[in-house]
CSV table of C-alpha atoms in Angstrom, one decimal:
chain,number,residue,atom,x,y,z
A,1,MET,CA,-11.5,-12.0,17.0
A,2,ILE,CA,-11.7,-9.4,14.5
A,3,GLY,CA,-13.1,-10.4,11.0
A,4,LYS,CA,-11.2,-9.3,7.7
A,5,THR,CA,-14.2,-6.9,7.0
A,6,ASP,CA,-13.8,-5.3,10.5
A,7,ASN,CA,-10.0,-4.7,9.7
A,8,LYS,CA,-10.3,-3.6,6.2
A,9,ASN,CA,-13.5,-1.1,7.6
A,10,HIS,CA,-11.1,-0.2,10.4
A,11,TYR,CA,-8.2,0.7,8.2
A,12,MET,CA,-10.5,2.7,5.7
A,13,ALA,CA,-12.1,4.4,8.6
A,14,GLN,CA,-8.5,5.8,10.3
A,15,ILE,CA,-7.4,6.4,6.8
A,16,GLN,CA,-10.2,8.9,6.0
A,17,LEU,CA,-10.1,10.6,9.7
A,18,LYS,CA,-6.5,11.1,8.7
A,19,ARG,CA,-7.3,12.3,5.3
A,20,ASP,CA,-10.3,15.0,6.5
A,21,GLU,CA,-7.2,16.1,9.3
A,22,MET,CA,-4.6,16.7,6.7
A,23,ILE,CA,-7.2,18.5,4.2
A,24,GLN,CA,-8.3,20.8,7.3
A,25,LEU,CA,-4.6,21.3,8.1
A,26,GLY,CA,-3.9,22.5,4.8
A,27,LEU,CA,-6.6,24.9,4.2
A,28,GLU,CA,-5.8,26.3,8.0
A,29,PHE,CA,-1.7,26.4,7.9
A,30,GLY,CA,-1.0,25.8,4.1
A,31,LEU,CA,0.3,22.6,2.3
A,32,ALA,CA,3.8,23.1,2.9
A,33,SER,CA,3.2,23.9,7.0
A,34,LYS,CA,4.9,21.3,9.3
A,35,GLN,CA,1.8,20.6,10.7
A,36,THR,CA,0.4,19.6,7.1
A,37,VAL,CA,3.6,17.9,5.9
A,38,ALA,CA,3.6,15.5,9.4
A,39,CYS,CA,0.0,14.4,8.9
A,40,SER,CA,0.7,13.8,5.5
A,41,GLN,CA,3.4,11.5,6.4
A,42,GLU,CA,1.2,9.9,8.8
A,43,LEU,CA,-1.3,9.4,6.2
A,44,ASP,CA,1.6,7.7,4.0
A,45,SER,CA,2.0,5.4,6.9
A,46,LEU,CA,-1.5,4.6,7.3
A,47,LEU,CA,-1.9,3.8,3.4
A,48,ASN,CA,1.1,1.8,3.6
A,49,GLU,CA,0.0,-0.6,6.6
A,50,TYR,CA,-3.2,-0.9,4.9
A,51,ASN,CA,-1.5,-2.0,1.4
A,52,ARG,CA,0.5,-4.3,3.3
A,53,TYR,CA,-2.9,-6.0,5.1
A,54,ILE,CA,-4.4,-6.1,2.0
A,55,LEU,CA,-1.2,-8.4,0.3
A,56,SER,CA,-1.0,-10.5,3.4
A,57,LEU,CA,-4.6,-11.1,2.9
A,58,ARG,CA,-4.1,-12.1,-0.9
A,59,LYS,CA,-1.1,-13.9,0.0
A,60,ARG,CA,-2.6,-16.2,2.3
A,61,GLN,CA,-5.5,-16.9,0.0
A,62,ASN,CA,-3.2,-17.8,-2.9
A,63,PRO,CA,0.2,-18.1,-2.1
A,64,LYS,CA,0.9,-19.6,-5.4
A,65,HIS,CA,0.1,-16.6,-7.1
A,66,SER,CA,3.6,-14.9,-6.0
A,67,ILE,CA,5.3,-18.0,-7.5
A,68,LYS,CA,3.4,-17.6,-10.5
A,69,ARG,CA,4.0,-14.4,-11.3
A,70,PHE,CA,7.9,-14.7,-10.8
A,71,LEU,CA,8.0,-17.6,-13.0
A,72,THR,CA,6.1,-15.5,-15.6
A,73,MET,CA,8.4,-12.5,-15.1
A,74,THR,CA,11.7,-14.9,-15.5
A,75,PHE,CA,10.2,-16.4,-18.3
A,76,PHE,CA,9.5,-12.7,-19.9
A,77,ILE,CA,12.9,-11.8,-19.6
A,78,ASN,CA,14.7,-14.7,-20.5
A,79,LYS,CA,12.4,-15.2,-23.7
A,80,THR,CA,12.5,-11.2,-24.5
A,81,GLY,CA,15.8,-10.4,-23.5
A,82,ALA,CA,14.3,-7.4,-22.4
A,83,PHE,CA,16.0,-7.0,-19.1
A,84,LYS,CA,19.7,-7.8,-18.6
A,85,LYS,CA,19.2,-8.4,-15.0
A,86,LYS,CA,17.1,-10.5,-13.4
A,87,ILE,CA,14.3,-8.7,-11.4
A,88,LEU,CA,12.9,-10.4,-8.2
A,89,LEU,CA,9.0,-9.4,-7.7
């Protein structure tokens, strides 16, 4: 079984490799080239995947945090009248 640190390090290594690849493509073909843009989109996907992973770890560690944040925002909205629509976080 892969540990949390191993997973995090794996994501960070993949992100850094993709970032280096994108920089190299940008220098070679230009920032607006199809190759650079495609690599940038792949990097975005990796970053999104990493963020989802980190959020899932936080939710497992403290599942009440999300509920507490929702209730705090709902109270703020109702008390201040700052927003007319309720926002679900």
